[in-house]
Amino acid sequence: MYTQALNTAEADDRGLEDAAKAVQFQARIDGEERIEPNDWMPAAYRKTLTRQISQHAHSEIVGMLPEGNWITRAPTLRRKAALLAKVQDECGHGLYLYAAAETLGTSREELVDAMLAGKAKYSSIFNYPTLTWADIGTIGWLVDGAAIMNQIPLCRCSYGPYARAMIRVCKEESFHQRQGYEIMLTLCRGSDEQKAMAQDALNRWWWPVLMMFGPPDATSQHSDTSTKWKIKRFSNDELRQKFVDATVPQAQYLGLTIPDPGMIQDADGHWRYSEIDWTEFKQVLAGNGPCNRDRLAARRKAHDEGGWVREAAAAYAAKRAQRRTAQAAE
Amino acid sequence: MNVANIQVSETPLVLYALRRADDALILGHRLSEWCGHAPMLEEDMALSNIALDLLGQARELYSYAAKVEGKDNDEDRFAYLRDVRQYRNLLLVEQPNGDFAQTLVRQFFYSTLADLYWRAMTASSDATLAAIAAKSEKESAYHLRHASEWIIRLGDGTVESHARAQAAIDHLWAFTGEMFAVDEGERALIHADIAIDPGSLRGRWLTTLSGVISEATLELPQTDWMQQGGRSGRHSEHLGHLLSELQSMQRTFPGQTW
């Protein structure tokens, strides 16, 4: 699914690097060349990307939980299969992204351990609960929609493995988004009860989704380096506005009301939204969202209870290797 | 869907398709419970994949049952509007996931037969069942390979994994006998070459099973007592809870389109 714009670039440490190499590196970035795993890169570039890609991977994996919450209760067999396939896709994205992060020199185990220890972040949007079936439609429509807004530019990210991963991920996300919108459309064409369910879900998800794009540009301190390195190509507010402009007509088509009475369309056609409650954002980020504890607990439980399985697989692989060596020696 | 429970005219062929559809749905549902909670991401993927295959098989079989029955039932009415006593799946597939060993042993017992069964069913004189079999046998072959590899890893892995795998085998063995039971209606379908006599597959099933179990340094139980009842709707207590979750939307909001 998606990692939000939490990413802050590491402090510039070029003083410690070979200055000539750094200049060459920046020239490659400026020339829109892709940086590959074995290429020289500044330590801060490596660290920034490791953090961003792993946060993205964690988000995909934690993001399986709110939607997974409805796999066993999907209302029809077609919806059940589509949702299961979707959540499976998210898992695939996670695996793919962990592999991309590993090319920077940190193992999946270390990255996952940091997340389980609460040291690494994942997208705050997954700290909200999925209460009704309409939440599944809304997540596909809005959360995946916001993810696409953010990830399309990442397909041109300067780091090759991340950019390539994003191309594939974006294709699947756009399918998920259409699927989510189709769930909403079905609800909105259904009974009053179903339409109310859809509106209620939009009311609950709208503001958290806008927060997915990260803090406003005015307060965002560290995006300069990421921009210079062509990891980030648009500001948080630019992407947020783009998303809102794309989404408002979709809501109108559904016959749903965006829960922002202050929203107006300006002379240029942009839909201007009201002030976002950043206190809520900070609270959720600080661990006080409705589901932060549940999400981490679920991931830890899966990890802890799966420990003996992973040990068994490793033990068996070691035995097999040993037997092969013994056989070869005979 | 404005009815509590649907009525089903269980002619032998409708019942035959429903039984296999219920097996696939319930086992697929159980596997889908792992999604997001598996011991490693690769298994989240694999178990979801198998669940999706089974769900696909269930949908085709339900649709065929609906067509043969010729009333206004469809895949969703069969899945969502029958109560526990109307479900016709094997007791084996409704057993809770337990630990990873229990899930994989359940899958292993099932897939070992499913692999043989669907391969044999490609020769069914019923064109639809033969077509479903042609697709399902490829899926089942992969399911069996996946489960077998895990049985060997767990059995021949650590002391703990061995103990857990053996406990799962001992626990689930009593649910395997039902897979080979045949009633009057099915007997007629077997005579018409529409269905396969599962008894004819038992020898090969046991050979494959024993081979893997022995490579895994595990043992099959000596007990012969087998539980039965699923095929005629006498289930374990577990199925009712599974259905209350599976059917909750259709039961809460009857008659709506989703």
Coordinates of C-alpha atoms in Angstrom, one line a residue:
Chain A
M1 CA 0.0 0.0 0.0
Y2 CA 1.9 3.1 1.0
T3 CA 4.3 4.9 3.3
Q4 CA 3.4 8.4 4.1
A5 CA 5.7 11.4 3.8
L6 CA 7.4 10.9 7.2
N7 CA 10.8 10.6 5.6
T8 CA 13.3 13.1 6.6
A9 CA 16.7 13.1 4.9
E10 CA 19.8 12.4 6.9
A11 CA 22.0 15.3 7.7
D12 CA 24.5 16.0 4.9
D13 CA 27.8 14.3 5.8
R14 CA 29.6 15.0 2.6
G15 CA 32.4 16.5 4.7
L16 CA 33.4 12.9 5.5
E17 CA 33.0 11.7 2.0
D18 CA 35.2 12.0 -0.9
A19 CA 34.2 15.4 -2.3
A20 CA 35.0 14.5 -5.9
K21 CA 32.8 11.4 -5.7
A22 CA 30.0 13.4 -4.2
V23 CA 30.2 15.9 -7.0
Q24 CA 30.1 13.1 -9.6
F25 CA 27.2 11.5 -7.8
Q26 CA 25.2 14.7 -7.8
A27 CA 26.0 15.2 -11.5
R28 CA 24.6 11.7 -12.2
I29 CA 21.4 12.5 -10.3
D30 CA 21.1 15.8 -12.1
G31 CA 21.5 14.0 -15.4
E32 CA 18.5 11.7 -14.4
E33 CA 20.8 8.7 -14.2
R34 CA 19.7 5.8 -12.0
I35 CA 21.9 4.9 -9.0
E36 CA 22.3 1.2 -8.7
P37 CA 23.2 -0.9 -5.6
N38 CA 26.9 -1.3 -6.4
D39 CA 27.4 2.4 -7.3
W40 CA 29.1 4.8 -4.9
M41 CA 26.6 6.8 -2.9
P42 CA 26.8 9.2 0.0
A43 CA 26.2 7.5 3.3
A44 CA 23.3 9.9 4.0
Y45 CA 21.7 9.0 0.7
R46 CA 21.9 5.3 1.6
K47 CA 20.5 5.9 5.1
T48 CA 17.7 8.1 3.9
L49 CA 16.6 5.5 1.3
T50 CA 17.0 2.6 3.6
R51 CA 14.7 4.3 6.0
Q52 CA 12.2 5.4 3.4
I53 CA 12.0 2.1 1.6
S54 CA 11.8 0.1 4.8
Q55 CA 9.0 2.4 6.1
H56 CA 7.2 1.8 2.9
A57 CA 7.7 -2.0 3.3
H58 CA 6.4 -1.9 6.9
S59 CA 3.4 0.0 5.7
E60 CA 2.5 -2.6 3.2
I61 CA 2.8 -5.3 5.8
V62 CA 0.9 -3.5 8.6
G63 CA -1.5 -2.4 6.0
M64 CA -2.6 -6.0 5.5
L65 CA -4.2 -6.0 9.0
P66 CA -7.0 -3.4 8.6
E67 CA -8.2 -5.0 5.3
G68 CA -7.4 -8.5 6.4
N69 CA -9.9 -7.8 9.1
W70 CA -12.7 -8.2 6.5
I71 CA -11.4 -11.2 4.5
T72 CA -13.4 -13.7 6.6
R73 CA -16.5 -11.4 6.5
A74 CA -16.6 -10.2 2.9
P75 CA -20.3 -10.1 1.8
T76 CA -20.0 -12.2 -1.4
L77 CA -17.6 -14.8 -2.7
R78 CA -16.5 -12.5 -5.5
R79 CA -15.6 -9.7 -3.0
K80 CA -13.9 -12.2 -0.7
A81 CA -11.6 -13.4 -3.5
A82 CA -10.9 -9.9 -4.7
L83 CA -10.1 -8.7 -1.1
L84 CA -7.9 -11.7 -0.4
A85 CA -6.0 -11.2 -3.6
K86 CA -5.6 -7.5 -2.8
V87 CA -4.2 -8.1 0.6
Q88 CA -1.9 -10.8 -0.9
D89 CA -0.7 -8.1 -3.3
E90 CA 0.2 -5.8 -0.4
C91 CA 2.2 -8.6 1.1
G92 CA 4.0 -9.0 -2.3
H93 CA 4.7 -5.3 -2.3
G94 CA 6.2 -5.6 1.2
L95 CA 8.5 -8.5 0.2
Y96 CA 9.5 -6.6 -3.0
L97 CA 10.3 -3.5 -1.0
Y98 CA 12.3 -5.3 1.7
A99 CA 14.3 -6.8 -1.1
A100 CA 14.9 -3.3 -2.6
A101 CA 15.9 -2.1 0.9
E102 CA 18.3 -5.0 1.3
T103 CA 20.2 -3.9 -1.8
L104 CA 21.3 -1.0 0.4
G105 CA 23.0 -3.3 2.8
T106 CA 20.5 -3.9 5.7
S107 CA 18.9 -7.3 6.1
R108 CA 15.1 -7.8 6.2
E109 CA 15.4 -9.3 9.7
E110 CA 17.1 -6.1 11.0
L111 CA 14.5 -3.9 9.3
V112 CA 11.6 -6.0 10.6
D113 CA 13.1 -6.1 14.1
A114 CA 13.2 -2.3 14.2
M115 CA 9.6 -2.1 13.2
L116 CA 8.5 -4.7 15.8
A117 CA 10.6 -2.8 18.5
G118 CA 8.6 0.3 17.6
K119 CA 11.7 2.1 16.4
A120 CA 10.7 2.2 12.7
K121 CA 7.6 3.9 11.5
Y122 CA 4.9 2.8 9.1
S123 CA 2.1 4.8 7.6
S124 CA -0.2 6.2 10.3
I125 CA -3.3 5.6 8.2
F126 CA -3.2 1.9 9.3
N127 CA -3.7 2.9 12.9
Y128 CA -7.4 3.6 12.1
P129 CA -9.9 0.7 12.4
T130 CA -12.0 -0.8 9.7
L131 CA -15.5 -0.9 11.2
T132 CA -17.7 -1.7 8.3
W133 CA -17.6 -3.2 4.8
A134 CA -17.6 0.4 3.4
D135 CA -14.2 0.9 5.0
I136 CA -12.8 -1.6 2.6
G137 CA -14.2 0.3 -0.4
T138 CA -13.0 3.6 1.1
I139 CA -9.5 2.3 1.7
G140 CA -9.2 1.1 -1.9
W141 CA -10.6 4.3 -3.2
L142 CA -8.9 6.9 -1.0
V143 CA -5.9 5.3 0.7
D144 CA -4.7 3.5 -2.4
G145 CA -5.6 6.6 -4.4
A146 CA -3.4 8.7 -2.2
A147 CA -0.7 6.1 -2.4
I148 CA -0.8 6.3 -6.2
M149 CA -0.4 10.1 -6.1
N150 CA 2.7 9.7 -4.0
Q151 CA 4.1 6.7 -5.7
I152 CA 3.8 7.7 -9.4
P153 CA 6.7 10.2 -8.9
L154 CA 8.7 7.6 -7.1
C155 CA 8.7 5.5 -10.3
R156 CA 11.3 8.2 -11.3
C157 CA 13.2 8.1 -8.0
S158 CA 17.0 8.2 -8.5
Y159 CA 17.5 4.9 -6.8
G160 CA 17.0 2.2 -9.5
P161 CA 15.7 -0.7 -7.4
Y162 CA 13.2 1.5 -5.6
A163 CA 12.0 3.1 -8.9
R164 CA 11.6 -0.2 -10.6
A165 CA 9.7 -1.6 -7.6
M166 CA 7.4 1.4 -7.7
I167 CA 6.5 0.8 -11.3
R168 CA 5.1 -2.6 -10.6
V169 CA 3.5 -1.6 -7.3
C170 CA 1.7 1.4 -9.0
K171 CA 0.2 -0.9 -11.6
E172 CA -1.4 -3.1 -8.8
E173 CA -2.4 -0.1 -6.7
S174 CA -4.3 1.4 -9.6
F175 CA -6.2 -1.8 -9.9
H176 CA -6.9 -1.8 -6.1
Q177 CA -8.1 1.8 -6.4
R178 CA -10.6 1.0 -9.1
Q179 CA -11.8 -2.0 -7.1
G180 CA -12.3 0.1 -4.1
Y181 CA -14.2 2.7 -6.0
E182 CA -16.4 0.0 -7.5
I183 CA -17.3 -1.2 -4.0
M184 CA -18.3 2.4 -3.2
L185 CA -20.3 2.7 -6.3
T186 CA -22.2 -0.5 -5.5
L187 CA -22.9 0.8 -2.0
C188 CA -24.0 4.2 -3.2
R189 CA -26.4 2.6 -5.7
G190 CA -27.7 0.3 -3.1
S191 CA -30.1 0.8 -0.2
D192 CA -30.3 3.9 2.1
E193 CA -28.5 1.8 4.7
Q194 CA -25.7 1.0 2.3
K195 CA -25.3 4.6 1.2
A196 CA -25.2 5.7 4.8
M197 CA -22.5 3.2 5.4
A198 CA -20.5 4.6 2.6
Q199 CA -20.9 8.2 3.8
D200 CA -19.9 7.2 7.3
A201 CA -16.8 5.6 6.1
L202 CA -15.9 8.6 4.0
N203 CA -16.5 10.8 7.1
R204 CA -14.1 8.8 9.1
W205 CA -11.3 8.3 6.5
W206 CA -11.2 11.7 4.7
W207 CA -9.0 13.7 7.1
P208 CA -6.6 10.8 8.0
V209 CA -6.2 10.3 4.3
L210 CA -5.2 13.9 3.7
M211 CA -2.7 13.5 6.5
M212 CA -1.0 10.7 4.6
F213 CA 0.8 13.3 2.5
G214 CA 2.7 14.4 5.5
P215 CA 3.0 17.8 7.3
P216 CA 2.4 21.0 5.4
D217 CA 5.3 22.4 3.4
A218 CA 5.7 25.3 5.7
T219 CA 6.6 23.1 8.6
S220 CA 8.4 20.4 6.7
Q221 CA 12.1 20.8 7.4
H222 CA 14.1 18.1 5.6
S223 CA 12.7 17.7 2.2
D224 CA 15.4 19.8 0.5
T225 CA 18.0 17.0 0.4
S226 CA 15.5 14.5 -0.8
T227 CA 14.5 16.8 -3.5
K228 CA 18.1 17.5 -4.5
W229 CA 18.7 13.7 -4.6
K230 CA 15.5 13.2 -6.7
I231 CA 14.0 10.9 -4.2
K232 CA 11.2 13.4 -3.7
R233 CA 9.9 15.3 -6.7
F234 CA 6.8 17.1 -5.4
S235 CA 6.1 18.7 -2.1
N236 CA 3.6 17.3 0.4
D237 CA 1.1 20.1 -0.2
E238 CA 1.4 19.8 -4.0
L239 CA 0.6 16.1 -3.9
R240 CA -2.2 16.7 -1.4
Q241 CA -3.8 19.3 -3.6
K242 CA -3.5 17.1 -6.6
F243 CA -5.2 14.3 -4.7
V244 CA -8.1 16.5 -3.5
D245 CA -8.7 17.9 -7.0
A246 CA -8.9 14.4 -8.4
T247 CA -11.1 13.0 -5.6
V248 CA -13.8 15.6 -5.2
P249 CA -15.4 14.9 -8.6
Q250 CA -15.3 11.2 -7.8
A251 CA -17.1 11.8 -4.5
Q252 CA -19.7 13.9 -6.3
Y253 CA -20.3 11.1 -8.9
L254 CA -20.9 8.8 -6.0
G255 CA -23.3 11.3 -4.4
L256 CA -21.3 11.5 -1.3
T257 CA -20.4 14.6 0.7
I258 CA -16.8 15.4 1.6
P259 CA -16.9 16.1 5.3
D260 CA -15.4 19.6 5.0
P261 CA -18.1 22.2 5.0
G262 CA -15.5 24.9 4.4
M263 CA -14.3 23.4 1.1
I264 CA -14.6 25.7 -1.8
Q265 CA -13.5 25.6 -5.5
D266 CA -11.2 28.5 -6.3
A267 CA -11.0 30.4 -9.6
D268 CA -8.4 28.0 -11.0
G269 CA -10.7 25.0 -10.3
H270 CA -8.7 23.8 -7.3
W271 CA -10.7 22.4 -4.4
R272 CA -9.4 24.3 -1.3
Y273 CA -9.8 22.3 1.9
S274 CA -10.0 23.5 5.4
E275 CA -7.3 23.5 8.0
I276 CA -6.1 20.0 8.8
D277 CA -6.0 19.0 12.5
W278 CA -2.3 18.3 12.8
T279 CA -2.7 17.6 16.5
E280 CA -4.4 14.4 15.6
F281 CA -1.7 13.5 13.2
K282 CA 1.0 14.0 15.8
Q283 CA -0.9 12.0 18.3
V284 CA -1.3 9.0 16.0
L285 CA 2.4 9.3 15.0
A286 CA 3.2 9.3 18.7
G287 CA 1.5 5.9 19.2
N288 CA -1.9 7.2 20.4
G289 CA -4.0 6.4 17.3
P290 CA -7.0 4.0 17.8
C291 CA -5.1 0.9 16.6
N292 CA -1.4 1.6 17.1
R293 CA -1.1 -0.9 19.9
D294 CA -3.3 -3.5 18.2
R295 CA -1.4 -3.4 14.9
L296 CA 2.0 -3.8 16.6
A297 CA 0.7 -6.5 18.9
A298 CA -0.7 -8.4 15.9
R299 CA 2.6 -8.2 14.0
R300 CA 4.6 -9.2 17.1
K301 CA 2.3 -12.1 17.8
A302 CA 2.7 -13.4 14.2
H303 CA 6.4 -13.0 14.5
D304 CA 6.7 -14.6 17.9
E305 CA 4.4 -17.5 17.2
G306 CA 6.1 -18.1 13.9
G307 CA 9.5 -18.3 15.5
W308 CA 9.5 -22.1 15.9
V309 CA 8.5 -22.5 12.2
R310 CA 11.4 -20.3 11.0
E311 CA 13.8 -22.1 13.3
A312 CA 12.6 -25.5 11.9
A313 CA 13.0 -24.3 8.3
A314 CA 16.5 -23.1 9.1
A315 CA 17.4 -26.3 11.0
Y316 CA 16.1 -28.5 8.2
A317 CA 18.0 -26.5 5.5
A318 CA 21.2 -26.9 7.6
K319 CA 20.7 -30.6 8.0
R320 CA 20.1 -31.0 4.3
A321 CA 23.2 -29.0 3.4
Q322 CA 25.2 -31.2 5.8
R323 CA 23.9 -34.4 4.3
R324 CA 24.8 -33.2 0.9
T325 CA 28.3 -32.4 1.9
A326 CA 28.6 -35.8 3.6
Q327 CA 27.3 -37.5 0.5
A328 CA 29.7 -35.6 -1.7
A329 CA 32.6 -36.7 0.5
E330 CA 31.7 -40.4 0.2
Chain B
M1 CA -31.8 -13.0 -0.6
N2 CA -34.7 -12.2 1.6
V3 CA -34.8 -15.6 3.2
A4 CA -33.3 -17.1 6.4
N5 CA -32.0 -20.3 4.9
I6 CA -32.4 -21.5 1.3
Q7 CA -34.0 -24.8 0.4
V8 CA -31.8 -27.0 -1.7
S9 CA -33.0 -29.9 -3.8
E10 CA -30.2 -32.3 -3.1
T11 CA -30.3 -34.6 -6.1
P12 CA -27.2 -36.8 -6.2
L13 CA -25.4 -34.6 -8.7
V14 CA -26.3 -31.3 -6.9
L15 CA -25.2 -32.9 -3.6
Y16 CA -22.0 -34.2 -5.1
A17 CA -21.0 -30.7 -6.4
L18 CA -22.0 -29.1 -3.2
R19 CA -19.9 -31.4 -1.0
R20 CA -16.8 -30.6 -3.0
A21 CA -17.7 -26.9 -3.2
D22 CA -18.1 -26.8 0.6
D23 CA -14.8 -28.6 1.2
A24 CA -13.0 -26.0 -1.0
L25 CA -14.8 -23.0 0.5
I26 CA -14.4 -24.0 4.1
L27 CA -10.7 -25.0 3.7
G28 CA -10.1 -21.8 1.7
H29 CA -11.7 -19.7 4.4
R30 CA -9.6 -21.4 7.1
L31 CA -6.4 -20.6 5.2
S32 CA -7.5 -17.1 4.6
E33 CA -7.6 -16.6 8.3
W34 CA -3.8 -16.7 8.2
C35 CA -3.5 -13.8 5.9
G36 CA -1.4 -11.1 7.7
H37 CA -0.6 -13.5 10.6
A38 CA 1.6 -16.2 9.1
P39 CA 5.1 -17.1 10.4
M40 CA 6.8 -15.5 7.5
L41 CA 5.7 -13.2 4.6
E42 CA 6.4 -16.0 2.1
E43 CA 3.7 -18.1 3.8
D44 CA 1.2 -15.2 4.0
M45 CA 1.6 -15.2 0.2
A46 CA 1.5 -19.0 -0.2
L47 CA -1.4 -19.7 2.1
S48 CA -3.4 -16.8 0.5
N49 CA -2.6 -18.2 -2.9
I50 CA -3.9 -21.7 -2.0
A51 CA -7.0 -20.1 -0.4
L52 CA -7.7 -18.2 -3.6
D53 CA -7.4 -21.4 -5.6
L54 CA -9.8 -23.2 -3.3
L55 CA -12.2 -20.3 -3.3
G56 CA -12.1 -20.4 -7.1
Q57 CA -12.9 -24.1 -7.1
A58 CA -15.7 -23.6 -4.7
R59 CA -17.3 -20.9 -6.9
E60 CA -17.2 -23.0 -10.0
L61 CA -18.7 -26.0 -8.2
Y62 CA -21.4 -23.9 -6.5
S63 CA -22.3 -22.4 -9.9
Y64 CA -22.5 -25.8 -11.4
A65 CA -24.6 -27.1 -8.5
A66 CA -26.9 -24.1 -9.1
K67 CA -27.2 -24.8 -12.8
V68 CA -27.9 -28.5 -12.2
E69 CA -30.5 -27.7 -9.5
G70 CA -32.2 -25.2 -11.9
K71 CA -33.8 -23.0 -9.2
D72 CA -32.8 -19.5 -8.3
N73 CA -29.9 -20.5 -6.1
D74 CA -26.4 -19.2 -6.9
E75 CA -22.9 -19.4 -5.5
D76 CA -23.6 -16.7 -2.8
R77 CA -26.9 -18.2 -1.8
F78 CA -25.2 -21.6 -1.3
A79 CA -22.3 -20.0 0.6
Y80 CA -24.2 -17.4 2.7
L81 CA -27.7 -18.7 3.2
R82 CA -27.3 -22.3 4.4
D83 CA -27.0 -23.1 8.1
V84 CA -24.5 -25.5 9.6
R85 CA -26.8 -28.5 9.1
Q86 CA -27.0 -27.8 5.4
Y87 CA -23.3 -27.7 4.9
R88 CA -21.8 -30.8 3.4
N89 CA -18.0 -30.4 3.8
L90 CA -15.6 -32.9 5.4
L91 CA -15.0 -32.5 9.1
L92 CA -11.3 -32.3 8.4
V93 CA -11.5 -29.0 6.6
E94 CA -13.5 -27.2 9.2
Q95 CA -11.0 -28.0 12.0
P96 CA -9.4 -24.8 13.4
N97 CA -6.0 -23.7 12.1
G98 CA -4.3 -24.4 15.4
D99 CA -0.6 -23.8 15.0
F100 CA 1.2 -23.8 11.7
A101 CA 1.8 -27.5 11.9
Q102 CA -1.9 -28.3 12.4
T103 CA -2.8 -26.1 9.4
L104 CA -0.2 -27.8 7.2
V105 CA -1.0 -31.3 8.3
R106 CA -4.7 -30.6 7.6
Q107 CA -3.7 -29.3 4.2
F108 CA -1.4 -32.2 3.6
F109 CA -4.1 -34.8 4.3
Y110 CA -6.5 -33.0 2.1
S111 CA -4.2 -32.1 -0.8
T112 CA -2.8 -35.6 -1.0
L113 CA -6.2 -36.9 -1.9
A114 CA -7.3 -33.7 -3.9
D115 CA -4.3 -34.2 -6.2
L116 CA -5.2 -37.8 -7.0
Y117 CA -8.9 -37.0 -7.1
W118 CA -8.8 -34.1 -9.5
R119 CA -6.5 -35.9 -11.8
A120 CA -8.9 -38.8 -11.9
M121 CA -11.8 -36.5 -12.4
T122 CA -10.5 -35.1 -15.6
A123 CA -11.9 -38.3 -17.1
S124 CA -15.4 -37.7 -15.8
S125 CA -18.2 -38.2 -18.3
D126 CA -19.6 -34.9 -16.9
A127 CA -18.0 -32.2 -19.1
T128 CA -18.3 -29.4 -16.5
L129 CA -16.8 -31.5 -13.7
A130 CA -14.0 -32.7 -16.1
A131 CA -13.3 -29.0 -16.9
I132 CA -13.2 -28.0 -13.3
A133 CA -10.9 -31.0 -12.6
A134 CA -8.6 -29.9 -15.4
K135 CA -8.0 -26.6 -13.7
S136 CA -8.0 -27.9 -10.1
E137 CA -5.5 -30.7 -10.7
K138 CA -2.8 -28.2 -11.6
E139 CA -3.6 -26.2 -8.5
S140 CA -3.8 -29.3 -6.2
A141 CA -0.4 -30.5 -7.5
Y142 CA 1.2 -27.3 -6.2
H143 CA -0.8 -27.4 -3.0
L144 CA 0.5 -30.9 -2.3
R145 CA 4.1 -30.0 -3.1
H146 CA 3.9 -27.0 -0.8
A147 CA 2.4 -29.0 2.1
S148 CA 4.7 -32.0 1.6
E149 CA 7.8 -29.8 1.8
W150 CA 6.6 -28.2 5.0
I151 CA 5.7 -31.6 6.6
I152 CA 9.3 -32.7 5.9
R153 CA 10.8 -29.4 7.1
L154 CA 8.7 -29.5 10.3
G155 CA 9.2 -33.2 11.0
D156 CA 12.9 -33.2 10.3
G157 CA 13.5 -29.7 11.6
T158 CA 13.8 -29.1 15.4
V159 CA 12.7 -31.1 18.4
E160 CA 9.8 -28.7 18.8
S161 CA 8.7 -28.7 15.2
H162 CA 8.8 -32.5 15.1
A163 CA 6.7 -32.7 18.3
R164 CA 4.1 -30.2 16.9
A165 CA 3.9 -31.9 13.6
Q166 CA 3.4 -35.3 15.2
A167 CA 0.8 -33.9 17.5
A168 CA -1.1 -32.5 14.5
I169 CA -1.0 -35.8 12.7
D170 CA -2.2 -37.6 15.8
H171 CA -5.0 -35.1 16.2
L172 CA -6.2 -34.9 12.6
W173 CA -5.8 -38.5 11.5
A174 CA -9.3 -39.5 12.7
F175 CA -10.8 -37.0 10.2
T176 CA -9.3 -38.7 7.1
G177 CA -11.6 -41.8 6.9
E178 CA -14.5 -39.7 5.9
M179 CA -12.7 -38.7 2.7
F180 CA -13.2 -42.2 1.3
A181 CA -16.9 -42.7 2.3
V182 CA -19.4 -43.1 -0.4
D183 CA -23.2 -43.1 -0.1
E184 CA -26.0 -44.5 -2.3
G185 CA -26.3 -41.4 -4.5
E186 CA -22.6 -41.2 -5.1
R187 CA -22.4 -44.9 -5.9
A188 CA -24.9 -44.2 -8.8
L189 CA -22.7 -41.3 -10.1
I190 CA -19.6 -43.6 -9.9
H191 CA -21.4 -46.2 -12.0
A192 CA -22.3 -43.5 -14.6
D193 CA -18.6 -42.5 -14.7
I194 CA -19.5 -39.0 -13.5
A195 CA -17.7 -39.4 -10.2
I196 CA -14.6 -41.3 -9.1
D197 CA -14.7 -43.9 -6.4
P198 CA -12.5 -42.3 -3.7
G199 CA -11.9 -45.8 -2.4
S200 CA -10.0 -46.6 -5.5
L201 CA -7.6 -43.8 -4.7
R202 CA -7.0 -44.8 -1.1
G203 CA -4.0 -47.1 -1.8
R204 CA -2.1 -44.4 -3.7
W205 CA -3.1 -41.8 -1.2
L206 CA -1.6 -43.8 1.6
T207 CA 1.6 -44.5 -0.3
T208 CA 2.2 -40.8 -1.0
L209 CA 1.3 -39.9 2.5
S210 CA 3.5 -42.6 4.1
G211 CA 6.4 -41.6 1.9
V212 CA 6.4 -38.0 3.0
I213 CA 5.6 -38.9 6.6
S214 CA 8.6 -41.3 6.8
E215 CA 11.0 -38.8 5.1
A216 CA 9.8 -36.3 7.7
T217 CA 10.8 -38.9 10.4
L218 CA 7.1 -38.8 11.6
E219 CA 4.7 -41.6 12.1
L220 CA 1.1 -42.4 11.2
P221 CA -1.1 -43.3 14.1
Q222 CA -2.2 -46.9 14.6
T223 CA -5.7 -46.0 15.6
D224 CA -8.4 -47.0 13.2
W225 CA -11.4 -45.1 14.6
M226 CA -12.6 -42.4 12.2
Q227 CA -15.0 -39.5 12.8
Q228 CA -17.7 -39.1 10.2
G229 CA -20.8 -36.9 9.7
G230 CA -19.7 -33.8 7.7
R231 CA -21.1 -35.1 4.4
S232 CA -24.6 -35.4 5.9
G233 CA -24.4 -32.1 7.9
R234 CA -23.4 -33.5 11.3
H235 CA -20.4 -31.2 12.0
S236 CA -18.1 -30.4 14.7
E237 CA -18.9 -27.3 16.9
H238 CA -16.2 -25.3 15.0
L239 CA -18.2 -24.9 11.8
G240 CA -21.0 -22.9 13.3
H241 CA -18.6 -20.2 14.4
L242 CA -16.9 -20.2 11.1
L243 CA -20.2 -19.7 9.4
S244 CA -21.4 -17.0 11.7
E245 CA -18.4 -15.0 10.6
L246 CA -18.5 -15.9 7.0
Q247 CA -22.2 -15.1 6.7
S248 CA -22.4 -12.1 9.0
M249 CA -22.9 -9.5 6.3
Q250 CA -25.6 -11.4 4.5
R251 CA -27.4 -12.3 7.7
T252 CA -27.2 -8.7 9.0
F253 CA -28.2 -7.0 5.8
P254 CA -30.5 -9.5 4.0
G255 CA -31.3 -9.1 0.4
Q256 CA -28.8 -6.4 -0.6
T257 CA -26.4 -6.2 -3.4
W258 CA -22.7 -5.9 -2.6

